[in-house]
Coordinates of C-alpha atoms and ligand atoms in Angstrom, one line a residue:
M28 CA 8.0 22.0 7.3
K29 CA 6.2 22.7 3.9
I30 CA 5.1 18.8 2.1
L31 CA 3.4 18.5 -0.1
M32 CA 3.0 14.5 -1.3
A33 CA 2.0 13.6 -5.0
S34 CA 1.0 10.5 -5.6
S35 CA -1.4 8.7 -7.1
E36 CA -3.5 7.4 -4.8
A37 CA -4.6 9.0 -1.6
H38 CA -7.8 7.5 0.7
P39 CA -10.9 7.7 0.3
Y40 CA -10.2 9.1 -3.1
A41 CA -8.2 6.9 -5.0
K42 CA -6.6 3.1 -4.4
T43 CA -6.3 0.2 -4.9
G44 CA -4.2 -0.8 -2.3
G45 CA -1.4 0.2 1.3
L46 CA -0.3 3.2 -1.0
A47 CA -3.3 5.4 -0.7
D48 CA -3.5 4.6 3.4
M49 CA -0.4 5.3 3.4
V50 CA -0.3 9.0 2.1
S51 CA -3.2 10.1 3.8
A52 CA -2.6 8.7 7.0
L53 CA 1.0 10.1 7.1
S54 CA 0.0 13.1 6.1
L55 CA -2.3 13.4 8.5
A56 CA -0.4 12.6 11.0
L57 CA 3.0 14.9 10.4
A58 CA 0.0 17.7 10.0
K59 CA -0.7 16.7 14.4
E60 CA 3.1 16.8 14.2
G61 CA 2.3 21.0 13.8
H62 CA 3.8 20.8 9.5
E63 CA 1.9 21.9 6.8
V64 CA 1.4 19.2 4.5
R65 CA -0.5 19.1 1.4
I66 CA -1.6 15.9 -0.7
V67 CA -1.8 16.2 -4.8
I68 CA -3.0 13.2 -6.8
P69 CA -4.7 13.0 -10.6
R70 CA -8.9 13.7 -10.8
Y71 CA -9.7 9.8 -11.5
Y72 CA -13.2 9.8 -13.7
D73 CA -15.2 9.0 -10.4
I74 CA -13.9 11.1 -8.1
D75 CA -17.2 13.3 -7.7
R76 CA -16.4 16.7 -8.6
G77 CA -19.6 18.2 -6.6
V78 CA -17.4 16.9 -3.7
L79 CA -14.7 19.6 -4.7
S80 CA -13.8 22.8 -4.8
L81 CA -12.7 23.8 -8.5
L82 CA -9.3 26.0 -8.5
E83 CA -10.5 29.1 -10.2
G84 CA -9.2 29.4 -14.1
A85 CA -7.4 26.7 -15.9
M86 CA -3.7 25.5 -14.9
G87 CA -1.5 25.6 -18.1
V88 CA 1.6 22.4 -18.0
P89 CA 4.4 22.6 -19.9
M90 CA 5.2 19.3 -21.7
G91 CA 7.0 18.0 -24.7
G92 CA 4.5 18.7 -27.1
G93 CA 3.6 22.4 -26.0
E94 CA 1.1 24.0 -23.4
E95 CA -1.2 20.9 -22.1
W96 CA -4.2 23.0 -20.3
C97 CA -5.8 20.9 -17.1
A98 CA -7.9 22.2 -13.8
V99 CA -6.9 21.9 -10.2
Y100 CA -10.1 21.1 -8.1
T101 CA -9.7 21.4 -3.7
A102 CA -11.0 19.4 -1.1
P103 CA -9.8 18.7 2.3
L104 CA -8.4 15.9 3.6
P105 CA -11.2 14.0 5.9
G106 CA -10.0 13.5 9.3
S107 CA -7.7 16.4 9.6
G108 CA -10.6 18.8 10.5
K109 CA -9.7 23.1 11.5
K110 CA -6.7 22.5 14.0
H111 CA -4.4 20.2 11.7
P112 CA -5.7 20.8 8.0
V113 CA -4.5 18.7 5.2
R114 CA -5.4 19.9 1.7
V115 CA -6.2 18.2 -1.1
Y116 CA -5.5 19.1 -5.0
F117 CA -6.9 16.7 -7.1
I118 CA -5.1 17.7 -11.1
D119 CA -8.3 17.6 -13.5
H120 CA -7.1 16.6 -17.4
E121 CA -10.7 15.2 -19.8
Q122 CA -7.8 13.1 -20.9
F123 CA -5.8 11.2 -19.2
F124 CA -7.9 10.8 -15.8
G125 CA -11.2 10.9 -18.0
R126 CA -12.3 7.4 -17.9
E127 CA -12.4 4.4 -15.8
G128 CA -9.1 3.0 -13.6
I129 CA -6.4 4.6 -11.7
Y130 CA -3.9 2.8 -14.2
G131 CA -5.7 0.2 -16.0
N132 CA -8.8 -1.4 -15.8
P133 CA -10.1 -5.1 -16.8
W134 CA -10.0 -5.1 -20.3
D135 CA -6.7 -2.7 -20.2
P136 CA -4.3 -3.7 -17.0
D137 CA -1.8 -0.9 -17.7
F138 CA -3.1 1.4 -20.4
L139 CA -0.8 2.6 -23.2
D140 CA -0.9 5.9 -22.4
N141 CA 0.5 5.8 -18.7
P142 CA 3.6 7.2 -19.3
R143 CA 2.6 9.9 -20.7
R144 CA -0.3 10.8 -17.8
F145 CA 2.2 10.2 -15.2
A146 CA 4.9 12.5 -16.8
F147 CA 2.2 15.4 -17.5
F148 CA 0.5 14.5 -13.6
S149 CA 4.0 15.0 -12.5
R150 CA 5.4 18.5 -14.0
S151 CA 1.6 19.5 -13.2
V152 CA 2.4 20.0 -9.5
F153 CA 4.7 22.8 -10.1
Q154 CA 2.6 24.5 -11.8
L155 CA 0.0 23.9 -9.4
C156 CA 2.8 25.2 -6.6
R157 CA 2.9 28.6 -8.7
K158 CA -0.4 28.3 -9.2
T159 CA -1.2 28.4 -5.5
G160 CA 1.9 30.6 -4.5
W161 CA 2.8 27.4 -1.7
F162 CA 6.1 25.9 -2.4
P163 CA 7.0 23.1 0.1
D164 CA 10.5 22.5 1.3
I165 CA 10.1 19.0 0.8
L166 CA 9.0 17.2 -1.8
H167 CA 7.6 14.6 -1.0
S168 CA 7.1 11.6 -4.3
H169 CA 5.4 7.9 -4.0
D170 CA 6.2 5.0 -6.4
W171 CA 6.8 5.3 -10.4
P172 CA 3.7 7.6 -11.0
A173 CA 5.0 10.4 -9.2
A174 CA 8.8 8.9 -9.8
M175 CA 9.6 11.9 -12.1
V176 CA 8.9 14.9 -9.5
N177 CA 12.2 13.8 -8.2
V178 CA 13.6 14.3 -12.5
Y179 CA 11.4 17.5 -12.9
L180 CA 13.0 19.2 -9.7
K181 CA 16.9 17.9 -10.2
F182 CA 17.2 18.2 -13.5
W183 CA 14.6 21.5 -14.9
E184 CA 13.2 23.4 -11.9
R185 CA 16.4 23.5 -9.6
P186 CA 18.9 24.4 -12.2
L187 CA 16.3 27.8 -13.0
G188 CA 17.4 29.2 -9.3
G189 CA 13.8 29.4 -9.0
E190 CA 11.0 29.0 -6.4
F191 CA 11.8 25.7 -6.5
A192 CA 16.1 25.9 -5.7
A193 CA 15.9 25.4 -2.4
A194 CA 12.9 22.0 -2.1
S195 CA 14.5 18.5 -1.4
S196 CA 13.3 15.1 -2.7
V197 CA 12.4 12.0 -1.5
L198 CA 10.9 9.7 -3.2
T199 CA 9.4 6.4 -1.0
I200 CA 9.4 3.1 -2.4
H201 CA 6.3 0.9 -1.4
N202 CA 6.5 -1.5 -4.5
L203 CA 9.7 -2.2 -6.3
G204 CA 8.3 -4.9 -8.7
Y205 CA 6.1 -2.1 -10.3
Q206 CA 8.1 0.3 -12.4
G207 CA 6.5 2.4 -14.7
I208 CA 8.5 0.6 -17.2
Y209 CA 7.0 1.7 -20.9
G210 CA 9.2 2.2 -24.2
K211 CA 11.2 5.6 -25.0
D212 CA 9.2 6.9 -27.8
N213 CA 7.1 8.5 -25.0
Y214 CA 9.5 10.2 -23.8
G215 CA 10.1 13.6 -25.9
Y216 CA 6.6 13.6 -24.3
A217 CA 8.0 14.2 -21.0
G218 CA 9.8 18.0 -22.7
L219 CA 13.4 16.4 -20.9
G220 CA 16.5 16.2 -23.4
W221 CA 18.0 12.6 -24.2
D222 CA 20.9 14.3 -21.6
V223 CA 18.5 14.1 -19.3
F224 CA 17.3 10.1 -20.4
Y225 CA 21.4 8.8 -19.6
N226 CA 21.8 11.3 -16.8
A227 CA 18.7 10.8 -14.8
G228 CA 19.6 7.2 -14.8
F229 CA 15.5 6.7 -17.6
E230 CA 17.4 4.5 -19.2
D231 CA 16.5 0.1 -19.3
W232 CA 17.4 -2.4 -21.8
D233 CA 16.4 0.5 -24.2
K234 CA 13.0 1.1 -22.7
M235 CA 11.8 3.7 -20.3
N236 CA 12.2 3.0 -16.3
L237 CA 10.3 6.1 -14.1
L238 CA 11.0 4.5 -11.2
K239 CA 14.6 4.2 -11.9
A240 CA 15.0 7.9 -12.6
G241 CA 13.6 8.9 -9.4
L242 CA 16.1 6.6 -7.5
Y243 CA 18.7 8.1 -9.0
S244 CA 17.3 12.2 -9.5
A245 CA 15.2 12.0 -5.8
D246 CA 17.6 13.6 -3.0
K247 CA 16.5 10.7 -0.3
L248 CA 15.1 7.3 -0.7
N249 CA 12.8 5.1 1.4
T250 CA 10.6 2.5 1.6
V251 CA 8.2 1.5 3.9
S252 CA 10.1 -1.5 6.2
P253 CA 13.7 -1.4 7.6
H254 CA 13.5 -5.7 6.5
Y255 CA 12.4 -4.9 2.8
A256 CA 14.9 -1.8 2.6
E257 CA 17.2 -4.6 3.3
E258 CA 15.7 -7.0 0.9
T259 CA 15.3 -4.9 -1.9
K260 CA 19.7 -3.8 -2.0
T261 CA 20.2 -8.1 -3.4
Q262 CA 19.6 -9.4 -6.5
A263 CA 16.9 -12.0 -5.6
Q264 CA 14.5 -9.2 -5.0
G265 CA 16.3 -6.4 -6.1
F266 CA 13.7 -6.5 -8.8
H267 CA 17.2 -5.3 -11.5
L268 CA 17.2 -2.0 -9.7
D269 CA 18.8 -3.7 -6.7
G270 CA 22.4 -2.5 -7.7
V271 CA 20.8 0.9 -8.1
L272 CA 19.5 1.1 -4.7
R273 CA 23.5 -0.1 -3.3
Y274 CA 24.9 2.8 -4.9
R275 CA 22.3 5.0 -3.1
S276 CA 22.5 2.9 0.4
A277 CA 24.2 6.1 1.9
D278 CA 20.5 7.5 1.2
Y279 CA 17.9 4.6 1.0
S280 CA 16.3 3.7 4.1
G281 CA 13.6 2.0 5.5
I282 CA 10.7 3.3 7.5
L283 CA 7.6 1.1 8.8
N284 CA 4.7 2.6 8.2
G285 CA 1.3 2.8 10.6
I286 CA -1.9 2.4 10.4
D287 CA -4.7 4.6 11.1
T288 CA -5.6 4.0 14.3
T289 CA -9.1 5.9 13.5
V290 CA -10.1 3.9 11.0
W291 CA -8.7 0.8 12.1
N292 CA -9.6 0.3 15.9
P293 CA -11.7 -2.4 17.1
A294 CA -13.1 0.0 20.4
K295 CA -14.2 2.5 17.4
D296 CA -15.0 0.6 14.4
P297 CA -18.4 1.3 12.8
Y298 CA -18.2 -2.0 10.2
I299 CA -18.5 -4.2 13.2
P300 CA -21.8 -5.0 15.4
Q301 CA -19.6 -4.9 18.6
K302 CA -16.8 -2.6 20.1
Y303 CA -14.4 -4.2 21.5
N304 CA -10.8 -3.8 22.6
A305 CA -7.7 -5.3 24.7
A306 CA -9.6 -5.3 28.1
A307 CA -13.0 -6.4 26.9
V308 CA -12.2 -8.5 23.3
R309 CA -14.6 -12.2 24.1
E310 CA -17.7 -11.1 23.0
G311 CA -17.1 -8.6 20.8
K312 CA -14.8 -10.8 18.8
A313 CA -17.2 -13.5 19.4
R314 CA -19.8 -11.6 17.4
A315 CA -18.4 -10.3 14.8
K316 CA -17.3 -14.4 14.6
E317 CA -20.9 -14.6 14.7
A318 CA -21.5 -11.9 11.7
L319 CA -18.8 -13.2 9.4
Q320 CA -20.3 -17.1 9.4
R321 CA -23.7 -15.5 8.6
E322 CA -22.1 -13.2 5.9
F323 CA -19.8 -16.1 4.3
G324 CA -22.8 -18.2 4.7
L325 CA -20.8 -20.5 6.9
P326 CA -21.5 -22.8 10.1
Q327 CA -22.6 -20.5 13.5
D328 CA -19.4 -22.0 15.2
A329 CA -17.5 -20.8 18.2
D330 CA -14.8 -23.6 18.8
T331 CA -13.7 -23.5 15.2
P332 CA -11.1 -21.6 14.7
L333 CA -12.0 -19.0 11.6
I334 CA -9.2 -18.1 9.5
G335 CA -9.9 -14.8 7.2
M336 CA -7.4 -13.2 4.3
V337 CA -8.5 -9.6 2.2
T338 CA -5.7 -9.3 0.0
R339 CA -5.0 -8.7 -4.1
L340 CA -5.1 -11.9 -5.9
T341 CA -1.8 -11.7 -7.5
S342 CA 1.3 -13.8 -7.4
Q343 CA 3.2 -11.4 -5.1
K344 CA 0.5 -12.5 -2.5
G345 CA 1.2 -16.2 -2.6
V346 CA -1.8 -17.3 -4.0
G347 CA -0.3 -19.3 -6.4
E348 CA 1.2 -21.6 -3.3
L349 CA -2.2 -21.6 -1.9
F350 CA -4.9 -21.9 -4.2
G351 CA -2.7 -22.9 -7.2
P352 CA -4.7 -25.3 -9.9
A353 CA -4.0 -28.7 -9.0
H354 CA -0.8 -27.7 -6.7
G355 CA -2.0 -24.9 -4.1
S356 CA -2.4 -26.5 -0.4
A357 CA -6.1 -24.6 0.1
W358 CA -8.1 -27.8 -0.8
S359 CA -5.9 -29.6 1.4
I360 CA -6.1 -27.5 4.4
C361 CA -9.6 -27.0 4.4
Q362 CA -10.4 -30.7 3.9
D363 CA -7.3 -32.2 6.7
M364 CA -8.0 -29.7 8.9
K365 CA -11.4 -28.7 11.5
L366 CA -11.6 -25.2 10.0
Q367 CA -12.9 -22.1 8.2
L368 CA -11.3 -20.0 5.8
V369 CA -13.1 -16.8 4.5
L370 CA -11.6 -15.1 1.3
L371 CA -12.4 -11.3 0.2
G372 CA -10.3 -10.1 -3.2
S373 CA -10.0 -9.2 -6.0
G374 CA -7.2 -9.6 -8.9
E375 CA -5.7 -11.6 -11.7
S376 CA -9.4 -14.0 -13.7
W377 CA -7.5 -17.6 -13.2
C378 CA -7.4 -16.9 -9.1
E379 CA -10.7 -15.1 -9.0
H380 CA -11.9 -18.4 -11.2
E381 CA -10.1 -21.0 -9.0
V382 CA -11.2 -19.4 -5.8
Q383 CA -14.9 -19.9 -6.8
G384 CA -14.8 -23.2 -7.8
L385 CA -13.2 -24.2 -4.6
S386 CA -15.5 -22.5 -2.2
S387 CA -18.7 -24.1 -4.3
R388 CA -17.2 -27.7 -3.5
L389 CA -15.4 -26.8 -0.3
P390 CA -18.1 -27.3 2.7
N391 CA -15.3 -24.8 4.7
F392 CA -13.8 -22.3 2.0
K393 CA -15.7 -19.2 1.2
C394 CA -15.3 -16.4 -1.0
R395 CA -16.1 -12.7 -1.8
I396 CA -14.6 -11.6 -5.0
G397 CA -14.8 -8.0 -4.9
Y398 CA -13.4 -4.9 -3.3
Q399 CA -15.0 -4.4 -0.1
E400 CA -14.1 -1.7 2.7
D401 CA -17.0 -2.5 5.1
L402 CA -16.7 -6.3 5.0
S403 CA -12.6 -6.3 5.3
H404 CA -13.4 -4.6 8.8
L405 CA -15.2 -7.8 9.3
V406 CA -13.4 -10.3 8.3
E407 CA -10.4 -8.7 10.7
A408 CA -12.9 -8.6 13.7
G409 CA -14.0 -11.7 13.1
S410 CA -11.4 -13.8 12.3
D411 CA -8.9 -16.0 14.9
F412 CA -6.3 -16.1 12.1
F413 CA -5.1 -14.0 8.9
L414 CA -3.1 -15.3 6.6
M415 CA -0.3 -13.5 3.9
P416 CA 1.8 -16.2 2.6
S417 CA 3.4 -13.3 1.2
L418 CA 5.9 -13.8 -1.8
Y419 CA 7.8 -10.2 -0.5
E420 CA 6.2 -7.5 0.8
P421 CA 7.1 -4.0 1.5
C422 CA 5.1 -3.6 4.8
G423 CA 1.8 -4.9 4.5
L424 CA -1.0 -2.9 6.4
N425 CA -3.7 -6.9 7.1
Q426 CA -1.4 -8.3 9.6
M427 CA -0.7 -4.7 11.3
Y428 CA -4.8 -4.7 11.2
S429 CA -5.2 -8.1 12.4
Q430 CA -2.9 -7.8 15.3
A431 CA -4.8 -5.0 16.2
Y432 CA -8.2 -6.9 16.4
G433 CA -7.0 -10.1 17.8
A434 CA -6.1 -11.7 14.8
L435 CA -3.5 -13.7 14.5
P436 CA -1.0 -13.3 11.7
I437 CA -0.1 -16.0 10.1
V438 CA 2.3 -15.1 7.6
R439 CA 5.8 -15.9 5.8
N440 CA 8.9 -14.0 7.5
T441 CA 9.8 -11.3 4.1
G442 CA 9.9 -7.9 4.2
G443 CA 7.4 -5.9 6.9
L444 CA 6.0 -9.3 7.9
A445 CA 8.8 -9.5 9.9
D446 CA 9.2 -6.4 11.1
T447 CA 6.4 -6.6 12.5
V448 CA 5.4 -10.0 13.1
E449 CA 6.9 -12.7 15.7
N450 CA 6.9 -15.9 15.8
Y451 CA 4.6 -17.7 17.8
N452 CA 7.3 -19.6 20.3
Q453 CA 5.2 -23.0 22.1
E454 CA 7.4 -24.0 24.7
T455 CA 7.4 -20.2 26.2
G456 CA 3.8 -18.9 25.0
E457 CA 6.0 -16.5 23.1
G458 CA 5.4 -14.3 20.0
T459 CA 2.0 -12.8 18.0
G460 CA 1.5 -15.0 15.2
F461 CA 3.0 -17.3 12.7
M462 CA 6.1 -17.4 10.4
F463 CA 7.7 -20.0 7.7
D464 CA 10.2 -18.8 5.7
E465 CA 10.2 -20.6 1.7
L466 CA 6.9 -19.9 0.3
N467 CA 5.7 -23.5 -1.2
P468 CA 2.5 -25.1 -0.7
Q469 CA 4.3 -27.2 2.0
A470 CA 5.1 -24.2 3.8
I471 CA 1.3 -22.5 4.1
Y472 CA 0.4 -26.1 4.9
N473 CA 1.9 -26.7 8.0
T474 CA 1.9 -23.8 9.4
V475 CA -1.3 -23.3 8.8
G476 CA -2.3 -27.2 11.1
W477 CA 0.7 -25.5 14.2
A478 CA -1.9 -22.5 14.4
V479 CA -4.4 -24.7 14.2
W480 CA -3.1 -27.1 16.7
A481 CA -2.0 -24.5 19.1
W482 CA -5.9 -23.3 18.8
Y483 CA -7.3 -26.8 19.5
N484 CA -4.5 -27.2 22.3
R485 CA -2.6 -24.5 23.2
R486 CA -5.8 -22.1 23.5
E487 CA -4.4 -20.1 27.0
Q488 CA -1.6 -19.4 24.6
I489 CA -3.5 -18.2 22.2
E490 CA -5.6 -15.8 24.3
V491 CA -1.8 -14.2 25.5
M492 CA -0.8 -13.3 22.3
R493 CA -4.0 -12.2 20.9
Q494 CA -3.1 -9.5 23.9
R495 CA -0.1 -8.8 22.8
G496 CA -0.8 -8.2 19.1
M497 CA -4.0 -5.8 20.6
K498 CA -1.9 -4.0 22.9
K499 CA 1.2 -2.7 20.2
D500 CA 1.8 0.3 18.8
F501 CA 1.8 0.8 15.3
S502 CA 0.5 4.0 15.4
W503 CA 1.7 6.3 12.7
E504 CA 3.1 9.1 15.1
K505 CA 6.2 6.8 15.6
S506 CA 7.3 6.4 12.1
A507 CA 5.8 9.9 11.3
K508 CA 8.6 11.7 13.7
K509 CA 11.4 9.2 11.6
Y510 CA 9.8 10.4 7.8
V511 CA 10.4 14.6 10.1
A512 CA 14.3 13.0 11.0
L513 CA 14.1 12.5 7.6
Y514 CA 12.7 15.1 5.6
E515 CA 14.9 17.2 8.2
S516 CA 18.5 15.6 7.1
C517 CA 17.6 16.3 3.0
R518 CA 17.4 19.6 3.9
A519 CA 21.0 20.0 5.8
G520 CA 22.9 21.5 3.8
R521 CA 20.1 23.7 1.4
P522 CA 19.9 27.4 1.9
Ligands
ADP1 P1 -1.1 -3.8 -1.1 O1 -0.9 -2.8 -1.1 O2 0.1 -4.6 -1.4 O3 -2.6 -4.7 -1.2 P2 -1.5 -3.9 2.1 O4 -1.2 -5.5 2.8 O5 -0.1 -3.0 2.5 O6 -1.2 -4.9 0.6 O7 -2.5 -2.9 2.1 C1 -4.1 -3.8 1.2 C2 -4.5 -2.6 1.8 O8 -6.0 -2.8 0.8 C3 -5.5 -2.8 3.1 O9 -6.0 -1.7 3.3 C4 -7.0 -4.6 2.4 O10 -7.4 -4.0 3.6 C5 -7.0 -3.8 1.6 N1 -7.2 -4.8 0.6 C6 -7.4 -5.2 -0.3 N2 -8.3 -6.1 -1.6 C7 -9.2 -5.4 -0.4 C8 -10.4 -5.8 -1.1 N3 -10.7 -7.1 -1.6 N4 -12.0 -5.4 -0.2 C9 -11.2 -4.4 1.0 N5 -10.0 -4.2 1.0 C10 -8.9 -4.6 0.9

């Protein structure tokens, strides 16, 4: 099959979170299965044009106000090689993407022209195919920034009966909390009629909702774990689109993300002091723990359990319950328990402030504010436990990375966390992590306490759990097959 991934992020070119990892890793896995895969993303300001090749000639994209002009660059996806090449295309539009930030920046977190930027990007996907003479069987778009691809296919290209008449569309929801809701004064720029505004389901309380239109227009929908697919159909976790998802439930499923085992593999990881695997874990893990303690300025102590966190500092990740001023449980956890806690993260400024304050007052809590890929590997390798108290988690990658690296996840029983972590049973020693149901400071405190108790009192069970986690298969191969089945199901019945 010919598959075109349309996304606002793709690792290693543009990344703010798990979306970028997923798009690239799934593409590589599909290419290995013999499919022809291409990716298209915007050329953001900090993607160096010097390492890309320019396609000859400018590209015109018909939008509401007339033709919009851009350049197109291309480069191979790192890791794809000659045998299973995956090509990335970059839409280069100075006015829309020639600025710092993907969706915004610290001063302007949600660019005012985002609906125009991503409507343009979604429309450019079709022009790219025309320019390169390559037409996909499947247009696979990701999240709200690329959701309009589905609308353009259904309401513009397919009715024309041209090159896209037989193409099918899949929209993957990576996080229902982000929908791209903007004033409908932006709609004219999209170049679609007002009938489409209502028929495609853009309308959302007198505003324009990009994701919602995608959810109505795509042939098939999915999200990144089976548990989250069910949760999003409920009022509690549906972010007011649960009705749409229930309406489309026959076409809506959950497929668990895999992890890129060429990047996230302690046996091959260049960012850790000594490589290790399940068969020989002790020394490599001990060296990584020492290095991590050194990096964060913590006492070198092998016996104290080290808990790691790598996260965006936003309410979705449970940071309010953990670090919230006055009520968060991190202070008591670090005061009451003999453990060390390290955090690598960036995000909401109240939280950045708070964790820096905590780390100056607590000898056993240290943080690093920023986004550091190499250090995130060391945190996984050097930690004994990995804390992820998410309010909701569509899939989550870090709990899988941590199991692969022999750090036992401490997680809330939700979404992809529920699908990938098995709760510890202290009677039998079964499980790969520690789980709690309700998100509140006390539950986090209790569950961290439970893990620390097991560390000091049931160390042999901890070691067995570590082994069990490291041996789990989190590779993309399994999930890629499920995507192929999904693609096939939406092609059934097409010419
Ligand atoms: P989300 O996509 O909701 O942020 P995931 O767990 O699915 O959560 O993916 C997060 C990804 O981003 C992981 O690869 C994680 O290691 C990475 N990440 C998050 N914050 C940082 C950071 N501060 N430094 C390095 N990597 C980070």
